[in-house]
PDB file of C-alpha atoms in Angstrom:
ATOM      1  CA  UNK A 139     -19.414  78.585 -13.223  1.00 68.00           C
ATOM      2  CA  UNK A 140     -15.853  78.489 -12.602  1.00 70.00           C
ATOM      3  CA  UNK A 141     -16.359  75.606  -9.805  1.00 78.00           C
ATOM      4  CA  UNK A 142     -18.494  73.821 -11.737  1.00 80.00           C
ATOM      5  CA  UNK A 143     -16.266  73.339 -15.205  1.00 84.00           C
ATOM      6  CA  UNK A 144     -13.285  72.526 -12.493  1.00 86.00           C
ATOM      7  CA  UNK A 145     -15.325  69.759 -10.866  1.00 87.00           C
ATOM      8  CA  UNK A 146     -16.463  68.646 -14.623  1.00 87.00           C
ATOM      9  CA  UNK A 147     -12.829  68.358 -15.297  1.00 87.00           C
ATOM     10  CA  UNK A 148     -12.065  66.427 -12.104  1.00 91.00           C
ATOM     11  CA  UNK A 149     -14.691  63.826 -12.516  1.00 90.00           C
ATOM     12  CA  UNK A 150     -13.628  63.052 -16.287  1.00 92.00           C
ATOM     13  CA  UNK A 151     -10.117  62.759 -15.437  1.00 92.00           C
ATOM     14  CA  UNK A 152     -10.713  60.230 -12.577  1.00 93.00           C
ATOM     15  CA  UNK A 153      -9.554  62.220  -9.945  1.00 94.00           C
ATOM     16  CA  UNK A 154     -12.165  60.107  -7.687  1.00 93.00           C
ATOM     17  CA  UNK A 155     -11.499  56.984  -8.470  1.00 95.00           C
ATOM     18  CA  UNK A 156      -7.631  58.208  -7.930  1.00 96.00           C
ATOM     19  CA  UNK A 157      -8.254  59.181  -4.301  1.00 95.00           C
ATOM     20  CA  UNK A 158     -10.035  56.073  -4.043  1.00 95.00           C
ATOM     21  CA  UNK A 159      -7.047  54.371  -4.819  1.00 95.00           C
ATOM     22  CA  UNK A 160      -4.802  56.403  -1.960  1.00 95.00           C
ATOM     23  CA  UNK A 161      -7.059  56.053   0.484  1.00 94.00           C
ATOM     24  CA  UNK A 162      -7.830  52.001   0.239  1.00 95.00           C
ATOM     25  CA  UNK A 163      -4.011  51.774   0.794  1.00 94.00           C
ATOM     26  CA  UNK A 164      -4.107  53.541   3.912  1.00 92.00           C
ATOM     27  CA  UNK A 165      -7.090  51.279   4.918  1.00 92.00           C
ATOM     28  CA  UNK A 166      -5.365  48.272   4.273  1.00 92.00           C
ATOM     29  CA  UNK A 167      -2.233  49.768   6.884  1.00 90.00           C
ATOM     30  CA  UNK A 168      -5.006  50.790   9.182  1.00 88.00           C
ATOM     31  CA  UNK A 169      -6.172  47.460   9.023  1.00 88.00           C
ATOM     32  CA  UNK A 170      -3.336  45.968   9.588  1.00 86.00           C
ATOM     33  CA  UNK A 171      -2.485  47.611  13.218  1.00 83.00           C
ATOM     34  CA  UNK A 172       0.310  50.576  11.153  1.00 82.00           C
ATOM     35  CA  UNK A 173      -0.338  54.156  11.297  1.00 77.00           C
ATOM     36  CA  UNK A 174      -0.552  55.871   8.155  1.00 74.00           C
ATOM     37  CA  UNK A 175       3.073  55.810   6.227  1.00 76.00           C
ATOM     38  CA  UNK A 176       5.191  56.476   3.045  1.00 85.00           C
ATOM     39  CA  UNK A 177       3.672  59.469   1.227  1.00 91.00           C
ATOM     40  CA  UNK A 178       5.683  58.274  -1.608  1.00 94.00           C
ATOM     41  CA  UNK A 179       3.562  55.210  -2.645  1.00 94.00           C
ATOM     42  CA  UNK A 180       0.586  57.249  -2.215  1.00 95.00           C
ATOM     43  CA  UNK A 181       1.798  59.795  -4.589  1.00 96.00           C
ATOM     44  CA  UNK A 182       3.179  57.276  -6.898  1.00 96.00           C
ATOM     45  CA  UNK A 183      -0.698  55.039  -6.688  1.00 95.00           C
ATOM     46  CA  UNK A 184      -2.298  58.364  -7.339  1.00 97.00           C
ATOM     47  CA  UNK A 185      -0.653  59.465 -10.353  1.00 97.00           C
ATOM     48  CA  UNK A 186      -0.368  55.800 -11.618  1.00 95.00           C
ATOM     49  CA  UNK A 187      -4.405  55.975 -11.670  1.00 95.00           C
ATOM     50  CA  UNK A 188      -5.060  58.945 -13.281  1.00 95.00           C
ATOM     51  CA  UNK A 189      -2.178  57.903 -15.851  1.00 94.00           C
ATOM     52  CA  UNK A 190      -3.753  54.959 -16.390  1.00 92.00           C
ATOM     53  CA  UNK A 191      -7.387  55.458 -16.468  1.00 92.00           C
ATOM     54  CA  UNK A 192      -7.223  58.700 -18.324  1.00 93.00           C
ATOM     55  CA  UNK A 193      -4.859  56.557 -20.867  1.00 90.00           C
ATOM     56  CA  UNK A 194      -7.395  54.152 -21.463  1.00 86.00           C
ATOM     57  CA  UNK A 195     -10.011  56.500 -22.045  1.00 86.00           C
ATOM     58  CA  UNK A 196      -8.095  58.698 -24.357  1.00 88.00           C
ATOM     59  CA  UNK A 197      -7.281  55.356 -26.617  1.00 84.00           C
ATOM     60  CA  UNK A 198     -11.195  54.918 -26.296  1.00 81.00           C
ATOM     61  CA  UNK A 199     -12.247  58.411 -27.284  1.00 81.00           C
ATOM     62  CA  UNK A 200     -10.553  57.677 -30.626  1.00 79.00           C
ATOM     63  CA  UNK A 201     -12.838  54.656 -31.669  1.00 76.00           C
ATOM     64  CA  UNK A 202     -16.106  55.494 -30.176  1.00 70.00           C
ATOM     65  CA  UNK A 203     -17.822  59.074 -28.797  1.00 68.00           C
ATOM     66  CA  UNK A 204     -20.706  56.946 -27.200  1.00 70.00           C
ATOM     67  CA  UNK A 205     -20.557  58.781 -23.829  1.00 80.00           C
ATOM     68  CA  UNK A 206     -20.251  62.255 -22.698  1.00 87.00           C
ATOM     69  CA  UNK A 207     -17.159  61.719 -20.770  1.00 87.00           C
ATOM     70  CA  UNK A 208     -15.492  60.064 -24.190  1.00 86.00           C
ATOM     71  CA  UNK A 209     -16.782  63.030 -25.968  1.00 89.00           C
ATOM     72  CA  UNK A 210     -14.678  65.414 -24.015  1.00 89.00           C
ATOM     73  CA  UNK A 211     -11.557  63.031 -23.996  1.00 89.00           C
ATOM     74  CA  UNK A 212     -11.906  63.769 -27.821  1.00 88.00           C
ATOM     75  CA  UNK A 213     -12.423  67.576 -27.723  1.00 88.00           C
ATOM     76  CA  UNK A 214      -9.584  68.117 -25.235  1.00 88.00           C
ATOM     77  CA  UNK A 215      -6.684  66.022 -27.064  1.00 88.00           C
ATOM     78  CA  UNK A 216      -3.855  68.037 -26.584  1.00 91.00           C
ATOM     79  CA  UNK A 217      -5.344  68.572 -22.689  1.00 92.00           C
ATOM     80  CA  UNK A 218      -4.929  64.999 -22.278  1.00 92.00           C
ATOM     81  CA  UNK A 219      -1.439  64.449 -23.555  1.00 93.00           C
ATOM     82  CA  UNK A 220      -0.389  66.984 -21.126  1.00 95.00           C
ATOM     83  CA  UNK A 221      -1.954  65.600 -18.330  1.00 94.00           C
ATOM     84  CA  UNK A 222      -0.874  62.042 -19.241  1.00 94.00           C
ATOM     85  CA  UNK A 223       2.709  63.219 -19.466  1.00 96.00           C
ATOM     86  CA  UNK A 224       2.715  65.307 -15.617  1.00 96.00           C
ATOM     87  CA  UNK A 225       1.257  62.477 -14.345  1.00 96.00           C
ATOM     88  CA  UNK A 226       3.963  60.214 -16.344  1.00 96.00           C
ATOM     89  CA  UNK A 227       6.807  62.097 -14.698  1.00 97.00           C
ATOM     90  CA  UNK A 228       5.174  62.225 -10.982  1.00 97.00           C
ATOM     91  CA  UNK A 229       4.839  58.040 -11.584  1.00 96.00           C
ATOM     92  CA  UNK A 230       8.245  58.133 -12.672  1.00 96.00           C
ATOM     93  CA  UNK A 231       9.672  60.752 -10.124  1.00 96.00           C
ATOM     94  CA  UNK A 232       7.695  58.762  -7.036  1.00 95.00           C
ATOM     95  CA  UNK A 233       8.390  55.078  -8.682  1.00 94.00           C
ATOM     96  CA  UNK A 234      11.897  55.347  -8.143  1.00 95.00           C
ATOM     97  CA  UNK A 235      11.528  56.511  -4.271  1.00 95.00           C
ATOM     98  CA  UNK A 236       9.510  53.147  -4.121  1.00 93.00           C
ATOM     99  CA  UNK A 237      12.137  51.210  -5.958  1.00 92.00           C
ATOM    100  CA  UNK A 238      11.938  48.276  -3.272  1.00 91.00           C
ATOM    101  CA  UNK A 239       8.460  47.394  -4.587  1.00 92.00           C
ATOM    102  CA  UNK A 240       9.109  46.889  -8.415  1.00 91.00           C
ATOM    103  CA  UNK A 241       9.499  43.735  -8.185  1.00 92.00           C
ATOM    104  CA  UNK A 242       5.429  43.737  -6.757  1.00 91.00           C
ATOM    105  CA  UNK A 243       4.262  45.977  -9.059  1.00 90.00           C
ATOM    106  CA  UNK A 244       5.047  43.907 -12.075  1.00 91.00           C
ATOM    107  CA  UNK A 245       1.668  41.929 -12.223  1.00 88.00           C
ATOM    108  CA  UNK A 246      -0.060  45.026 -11.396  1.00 86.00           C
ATOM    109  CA  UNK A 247       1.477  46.996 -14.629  1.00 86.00           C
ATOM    110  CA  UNK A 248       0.911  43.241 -16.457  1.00 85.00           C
ATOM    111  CA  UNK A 249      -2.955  43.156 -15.801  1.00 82.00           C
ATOM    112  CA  UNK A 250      -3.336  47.137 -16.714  1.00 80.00           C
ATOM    113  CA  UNK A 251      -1.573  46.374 -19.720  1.00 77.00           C
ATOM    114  CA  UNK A 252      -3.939  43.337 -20.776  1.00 72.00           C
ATOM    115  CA  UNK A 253      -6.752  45.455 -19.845  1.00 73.00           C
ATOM    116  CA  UNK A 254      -5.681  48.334 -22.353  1.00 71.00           C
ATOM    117  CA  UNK A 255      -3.918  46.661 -24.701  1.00 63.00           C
ATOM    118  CA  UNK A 256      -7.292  45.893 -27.135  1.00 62.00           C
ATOM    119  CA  UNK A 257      -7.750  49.614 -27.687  1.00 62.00           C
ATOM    120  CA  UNK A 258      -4.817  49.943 -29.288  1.00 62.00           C
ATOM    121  CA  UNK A 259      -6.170  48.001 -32.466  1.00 61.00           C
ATOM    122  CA  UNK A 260      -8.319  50.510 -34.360  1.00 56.00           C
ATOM    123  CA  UNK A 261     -10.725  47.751 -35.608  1.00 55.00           C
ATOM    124  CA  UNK A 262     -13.276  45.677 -33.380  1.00 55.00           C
ATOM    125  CA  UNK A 263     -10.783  42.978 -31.601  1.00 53.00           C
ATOM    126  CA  UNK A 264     -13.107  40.269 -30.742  1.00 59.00           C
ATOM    127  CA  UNK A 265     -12.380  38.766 -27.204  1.00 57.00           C
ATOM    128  CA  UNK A 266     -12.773  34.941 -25.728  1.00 61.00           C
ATOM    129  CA  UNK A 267     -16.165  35.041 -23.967  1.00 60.00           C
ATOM    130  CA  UNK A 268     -14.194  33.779 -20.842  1.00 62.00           C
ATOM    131  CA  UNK A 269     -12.337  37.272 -21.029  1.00 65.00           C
ATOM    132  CA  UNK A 270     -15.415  39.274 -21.562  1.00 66.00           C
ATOM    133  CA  UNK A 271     -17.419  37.603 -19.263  1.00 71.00           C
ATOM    134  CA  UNK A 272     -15.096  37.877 -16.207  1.00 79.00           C
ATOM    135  CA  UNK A 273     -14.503  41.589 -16.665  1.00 81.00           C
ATOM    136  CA  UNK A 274     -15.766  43.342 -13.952  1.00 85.00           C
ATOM    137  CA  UNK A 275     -13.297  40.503 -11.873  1.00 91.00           C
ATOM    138  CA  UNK A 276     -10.690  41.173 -13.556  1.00 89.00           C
ATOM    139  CA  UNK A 277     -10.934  44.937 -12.397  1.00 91.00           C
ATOM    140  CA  UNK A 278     -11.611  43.669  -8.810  1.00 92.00           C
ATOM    141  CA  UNK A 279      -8.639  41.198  -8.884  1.00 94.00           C
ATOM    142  CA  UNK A 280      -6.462  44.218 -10.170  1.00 93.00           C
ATOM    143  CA  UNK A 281      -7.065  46.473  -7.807  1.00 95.00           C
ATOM    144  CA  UNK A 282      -7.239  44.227  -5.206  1.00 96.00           C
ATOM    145  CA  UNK A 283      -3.327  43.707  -5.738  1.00 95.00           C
ATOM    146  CA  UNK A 284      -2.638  47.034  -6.241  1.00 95.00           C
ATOM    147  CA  UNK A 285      -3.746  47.966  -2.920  1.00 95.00           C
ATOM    148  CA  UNK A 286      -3.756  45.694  -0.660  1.00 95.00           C
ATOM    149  CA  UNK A 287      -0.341  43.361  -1.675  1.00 94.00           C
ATOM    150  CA  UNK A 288       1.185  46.304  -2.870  1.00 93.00           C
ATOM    151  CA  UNK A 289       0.918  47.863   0.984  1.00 92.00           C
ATOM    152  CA  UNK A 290       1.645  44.816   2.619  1.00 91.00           C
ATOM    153  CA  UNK A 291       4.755  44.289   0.724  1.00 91.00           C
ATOM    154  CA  UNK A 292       5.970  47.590   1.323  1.00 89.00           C
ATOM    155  CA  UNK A 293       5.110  46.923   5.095  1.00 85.00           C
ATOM    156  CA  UNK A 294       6.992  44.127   4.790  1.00 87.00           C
ATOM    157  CA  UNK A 295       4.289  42.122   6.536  1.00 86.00           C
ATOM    158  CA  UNK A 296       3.571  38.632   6.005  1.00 84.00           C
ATOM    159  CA  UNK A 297       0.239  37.101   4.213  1.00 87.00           C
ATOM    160  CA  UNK A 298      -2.069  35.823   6.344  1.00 88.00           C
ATOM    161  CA  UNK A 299      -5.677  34.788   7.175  1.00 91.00           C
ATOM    162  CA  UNK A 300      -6.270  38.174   7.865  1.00 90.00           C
ATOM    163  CA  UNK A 301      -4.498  39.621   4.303  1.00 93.00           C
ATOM    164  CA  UNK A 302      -6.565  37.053   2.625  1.00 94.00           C
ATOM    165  CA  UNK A 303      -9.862  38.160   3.598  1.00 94.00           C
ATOM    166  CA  UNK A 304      -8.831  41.940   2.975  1.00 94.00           C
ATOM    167  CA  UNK A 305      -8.065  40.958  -0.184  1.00 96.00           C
ATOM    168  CA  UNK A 306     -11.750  39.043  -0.852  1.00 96.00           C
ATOM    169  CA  UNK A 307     -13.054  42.240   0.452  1.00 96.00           C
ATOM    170  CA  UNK A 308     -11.598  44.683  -1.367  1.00 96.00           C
ATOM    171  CA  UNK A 309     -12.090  42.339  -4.905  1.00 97.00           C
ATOM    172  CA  UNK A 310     -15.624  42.485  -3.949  1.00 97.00           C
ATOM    173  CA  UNK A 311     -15.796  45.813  -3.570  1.00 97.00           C
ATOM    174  CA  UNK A 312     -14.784  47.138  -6.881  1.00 96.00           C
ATOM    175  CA  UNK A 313     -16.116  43.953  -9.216  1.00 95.00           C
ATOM    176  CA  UNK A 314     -19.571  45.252  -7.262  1.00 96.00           C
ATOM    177  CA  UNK A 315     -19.014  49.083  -8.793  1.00 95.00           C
ATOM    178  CA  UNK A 316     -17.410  47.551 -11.772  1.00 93.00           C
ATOM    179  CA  UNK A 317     -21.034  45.391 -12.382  1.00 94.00           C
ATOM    180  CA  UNK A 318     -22.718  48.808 -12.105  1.00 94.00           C
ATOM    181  CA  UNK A 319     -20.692  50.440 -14.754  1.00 90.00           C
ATOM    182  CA  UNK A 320     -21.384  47.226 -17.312  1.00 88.00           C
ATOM    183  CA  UNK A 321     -25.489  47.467 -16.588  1.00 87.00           C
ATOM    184  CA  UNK A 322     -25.198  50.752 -17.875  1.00 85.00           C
ATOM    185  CA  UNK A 323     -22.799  49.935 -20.364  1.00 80.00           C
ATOM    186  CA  UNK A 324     -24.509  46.439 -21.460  1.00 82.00           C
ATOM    187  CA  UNK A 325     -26.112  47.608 -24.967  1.00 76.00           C
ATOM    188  CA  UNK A 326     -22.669  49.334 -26.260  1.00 74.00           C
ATOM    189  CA  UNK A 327     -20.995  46.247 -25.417  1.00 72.00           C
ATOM    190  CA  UNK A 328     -23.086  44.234 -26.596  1.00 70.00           C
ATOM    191  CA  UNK A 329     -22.833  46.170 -30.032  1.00 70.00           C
ATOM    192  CA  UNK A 330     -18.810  45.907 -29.731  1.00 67.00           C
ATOM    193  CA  UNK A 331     -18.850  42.161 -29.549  1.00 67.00           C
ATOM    194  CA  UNK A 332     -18.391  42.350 -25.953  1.00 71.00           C
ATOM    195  CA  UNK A 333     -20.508  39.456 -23.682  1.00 78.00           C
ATOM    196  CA  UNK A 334     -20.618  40.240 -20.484  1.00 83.00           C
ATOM    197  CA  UNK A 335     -23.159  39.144 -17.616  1.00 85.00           C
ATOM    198  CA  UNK A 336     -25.032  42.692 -18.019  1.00 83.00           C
ATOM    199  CA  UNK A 337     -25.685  41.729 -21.828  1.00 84.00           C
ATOM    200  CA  UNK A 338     -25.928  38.129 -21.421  1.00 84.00           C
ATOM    201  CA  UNK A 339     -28.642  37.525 -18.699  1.00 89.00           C
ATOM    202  CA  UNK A 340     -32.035  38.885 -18.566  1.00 89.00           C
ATOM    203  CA  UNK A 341     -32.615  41.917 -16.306  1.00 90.00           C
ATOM    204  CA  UNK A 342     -33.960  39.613 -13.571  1.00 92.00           C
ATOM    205  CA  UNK A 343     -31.100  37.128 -13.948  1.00 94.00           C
ATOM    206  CA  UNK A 344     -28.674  40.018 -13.504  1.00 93.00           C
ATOM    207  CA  UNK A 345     -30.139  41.635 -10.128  1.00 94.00           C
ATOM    208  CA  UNK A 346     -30.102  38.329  -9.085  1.00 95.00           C
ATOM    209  CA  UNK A 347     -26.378  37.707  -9.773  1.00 95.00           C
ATOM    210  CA  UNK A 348     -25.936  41.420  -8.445  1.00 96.00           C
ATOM    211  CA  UNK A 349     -27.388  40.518  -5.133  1.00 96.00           C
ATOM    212  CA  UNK A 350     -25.226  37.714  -4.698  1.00 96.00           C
ATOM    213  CA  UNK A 351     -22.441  39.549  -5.419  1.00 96.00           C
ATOM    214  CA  UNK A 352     -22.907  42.257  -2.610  1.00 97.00           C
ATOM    215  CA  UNK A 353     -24.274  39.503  -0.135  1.00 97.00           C
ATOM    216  CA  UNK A 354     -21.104  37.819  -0.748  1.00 97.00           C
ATOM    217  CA  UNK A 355     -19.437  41.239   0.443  1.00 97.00           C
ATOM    218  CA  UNK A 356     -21.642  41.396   3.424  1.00 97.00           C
ATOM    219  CA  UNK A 357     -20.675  37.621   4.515  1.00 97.00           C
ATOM    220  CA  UNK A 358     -16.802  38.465   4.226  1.00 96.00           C
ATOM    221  CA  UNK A 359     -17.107  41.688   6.148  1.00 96.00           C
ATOM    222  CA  UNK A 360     -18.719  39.673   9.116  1.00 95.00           C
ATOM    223  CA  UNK A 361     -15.807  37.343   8.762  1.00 95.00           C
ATOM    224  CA  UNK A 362     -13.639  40.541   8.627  1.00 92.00           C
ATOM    225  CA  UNK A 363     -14.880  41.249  11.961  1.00 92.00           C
ATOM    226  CA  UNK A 364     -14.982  37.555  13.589  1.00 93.00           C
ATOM    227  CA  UNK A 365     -11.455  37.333  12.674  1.00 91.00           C
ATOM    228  CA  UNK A 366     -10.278  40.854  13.933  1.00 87.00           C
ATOM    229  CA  UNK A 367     -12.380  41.435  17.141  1.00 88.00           C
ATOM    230  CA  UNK A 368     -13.006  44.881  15.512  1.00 86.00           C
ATOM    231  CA  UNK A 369     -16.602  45.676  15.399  1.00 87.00           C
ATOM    232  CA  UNK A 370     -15.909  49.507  13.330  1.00 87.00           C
ATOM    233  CA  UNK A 371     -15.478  46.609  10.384  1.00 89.00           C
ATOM    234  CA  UNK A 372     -18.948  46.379  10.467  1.00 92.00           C
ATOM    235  CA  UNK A 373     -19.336  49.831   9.614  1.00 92.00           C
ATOM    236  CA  UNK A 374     -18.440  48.362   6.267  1.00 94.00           C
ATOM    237  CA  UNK A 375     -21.837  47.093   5.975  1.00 95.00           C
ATOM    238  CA  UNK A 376     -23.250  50.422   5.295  1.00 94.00           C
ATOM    239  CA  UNK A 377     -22.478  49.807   2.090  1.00 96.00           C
ATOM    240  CA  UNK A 378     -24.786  47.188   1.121  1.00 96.00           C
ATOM    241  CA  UNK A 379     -28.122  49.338   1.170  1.00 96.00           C
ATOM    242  CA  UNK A 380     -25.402  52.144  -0.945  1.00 96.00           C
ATOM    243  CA  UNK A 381     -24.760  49.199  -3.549  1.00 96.00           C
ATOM    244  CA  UNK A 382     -28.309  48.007  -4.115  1.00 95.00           C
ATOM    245  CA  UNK A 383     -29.325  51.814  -4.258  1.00 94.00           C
ATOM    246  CA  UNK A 384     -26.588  52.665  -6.410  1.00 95.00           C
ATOM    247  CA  UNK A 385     -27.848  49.987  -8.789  1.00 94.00           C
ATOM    248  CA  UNK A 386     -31.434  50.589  -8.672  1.00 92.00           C
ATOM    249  CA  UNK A 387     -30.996  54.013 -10.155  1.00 90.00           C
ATOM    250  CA  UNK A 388     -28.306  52.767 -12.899  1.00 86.00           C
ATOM    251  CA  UNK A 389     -31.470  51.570 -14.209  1.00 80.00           C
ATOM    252  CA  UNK A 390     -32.633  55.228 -14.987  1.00 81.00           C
ATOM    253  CA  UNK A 391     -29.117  57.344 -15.032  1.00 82.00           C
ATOM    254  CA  UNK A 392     -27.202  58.060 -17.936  1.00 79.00           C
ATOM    255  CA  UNK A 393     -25.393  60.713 -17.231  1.00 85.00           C
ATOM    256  CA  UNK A 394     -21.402  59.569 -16.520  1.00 87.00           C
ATOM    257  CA  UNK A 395     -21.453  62.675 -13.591  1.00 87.00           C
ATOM    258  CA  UNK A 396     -23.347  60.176 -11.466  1.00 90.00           C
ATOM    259  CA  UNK A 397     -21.205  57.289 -12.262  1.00 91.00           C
ATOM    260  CA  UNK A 398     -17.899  58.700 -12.089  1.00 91.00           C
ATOM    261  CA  UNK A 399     -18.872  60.362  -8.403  1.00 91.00           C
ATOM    262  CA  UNK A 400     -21.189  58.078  -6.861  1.00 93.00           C
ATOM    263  CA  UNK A 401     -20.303  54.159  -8.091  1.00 93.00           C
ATOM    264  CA  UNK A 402     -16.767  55.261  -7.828  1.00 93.00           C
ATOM    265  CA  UNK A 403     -17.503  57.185  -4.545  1.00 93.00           C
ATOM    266  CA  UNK A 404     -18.084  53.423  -3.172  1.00 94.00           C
ATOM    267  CA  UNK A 405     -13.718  53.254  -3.430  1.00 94.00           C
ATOM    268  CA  UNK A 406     -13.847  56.440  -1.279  1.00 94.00           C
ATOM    269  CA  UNK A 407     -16.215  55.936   1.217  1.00 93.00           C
ATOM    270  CA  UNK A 408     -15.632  52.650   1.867  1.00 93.00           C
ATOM    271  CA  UNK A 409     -12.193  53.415   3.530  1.00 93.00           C
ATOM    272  CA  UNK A 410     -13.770  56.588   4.862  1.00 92.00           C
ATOM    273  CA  UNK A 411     -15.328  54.235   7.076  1.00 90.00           C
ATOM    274  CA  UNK A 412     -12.397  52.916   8.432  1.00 86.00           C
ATOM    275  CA  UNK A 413     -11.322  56.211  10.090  1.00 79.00           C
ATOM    276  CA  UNK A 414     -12.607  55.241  13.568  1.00 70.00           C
ATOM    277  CA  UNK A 415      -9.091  52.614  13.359  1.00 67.00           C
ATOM    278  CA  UNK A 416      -7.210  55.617  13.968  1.00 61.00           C
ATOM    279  CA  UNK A 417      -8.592  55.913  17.565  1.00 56.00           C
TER     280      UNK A 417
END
């Protein structure tokens, strides 16, 4: 019972999609030729997630209780603000040992404010379509800084052909979760004023635009490897059959437990993958 309300709490407090975030850093150094470095920006990227990301939802829970996990965010309030304020101080504590990226992480904490910043209105805001629409990319653009410029800069190495494609990768990667989460989501949007292409397309239409989206991955992890010479990228492609799985069954799950471990599992496993670069 005991393990079970303590993974509960884990899941709706993002501590998945938080070690998600740690460990596709330390795939981006791995694929860059370093060994695994600076504990300090890990702390600080871990922290920084669950600040965020538990933020936003706690801003959520107080306009809508259309989801289990926003249901909790409301019954545990005071919970919350104490989490949100640890996880402030570790940010702040581990920011300042990571002082020579602040300059970097400016855009980052600009595109998780823009992201936010419409739940701060208590009313409806109504959105551009263009903003709605691109949503899921916006996510995948966002963490695709976060943690893959935000490594290389504190490497100190140079963009490149090879940083480029990472970066493709890793945007794909998370818009493809990110499109899971809005299929689910696509009615509540839709009754929020939000368009996106889960609400917007006919179910066909949309598993079409799905599968283009993960073939897209596939096609820039074979580049990956061309590139690299290292075949453990295609490893990567394991993923694919996960993705198309993943969304079959968002068809028929509504429970966020599923969602919050296995869509966001695809940010874990994904450098998980990448271990074999450490031989």
């Amino acid at each position: 019972m005991l393990f079970s309300r303590l993974f509960r709490i884990s899941l709706f407090t993002h501590t998945v999609i938080a070690c998600g975030t740690v460990l596709l850093c330390m795939q981006t150094q791995l694929y860059l030729g370093y060994s695994i470095q600076n504990p300090w920006l890990y702390l600080f990227l871990f922290f920084a997630t669950l600040l965020s990301y538990n933020v936003h939802f706690w801003l959520a829970s107080r306009i809508s209780n259309s989801s289990e996990q926003l249901d909790w965010f409301r019954s545990k309030q005071v919970w919350i603000q104490v989490l949100n304020l640890s996880s402030l101080l570790v940010v702040l504590l581990a920011g300042w040992q990571v002082r020579h990226l602040w300059l970097a992480l400016l855009p980052a904490l600009v595109f998780n404010a823009a992201y936010t910043a419409p739940l701060f209105f208590k009313s409806e805001l109504k959105l551009p379509l263009l903003f709605t629409f691109i949503k899921s990319y916006f996510i995948g653009f966002t963490w695709a800084y976060v943690t893959v410029i935000l490594p290389m800069d504190d490497l100190q190495h140079g963009f490149s052909t090879q940083i480029a494609l990472l970066f493709v990768h890793r945007f794909l990667l998370v818009s493809i979760a990110t499109l899971i989460f809005d299929w689910r989501d696509r009615f509540r949007d839709e009754q929020w004023g939000v368009r996106t292409p889960a609400n917007l397309f006919t179910e066909t239409q949309y598993r079409y635009f799905f599968l283009l989206n993960v073939l897209l991955y596939a096609a820039v992890v074979i580049q990956m490897t061309v590139l690299t010479g290292e075949a453990v990228h295609y490893l990567q492609l394991l993923l694919v059959p996960v993705m198309w799985n993943l969304y079959q069954k968002a068809n028929r799950q509504t429970k966020d437990s599923f969602y919050l471990l296995y869509v966001d599992g695809l940010l874990v496993l994904a450098p998980l993958l990448s271990l074999l670069l450490l031989f």
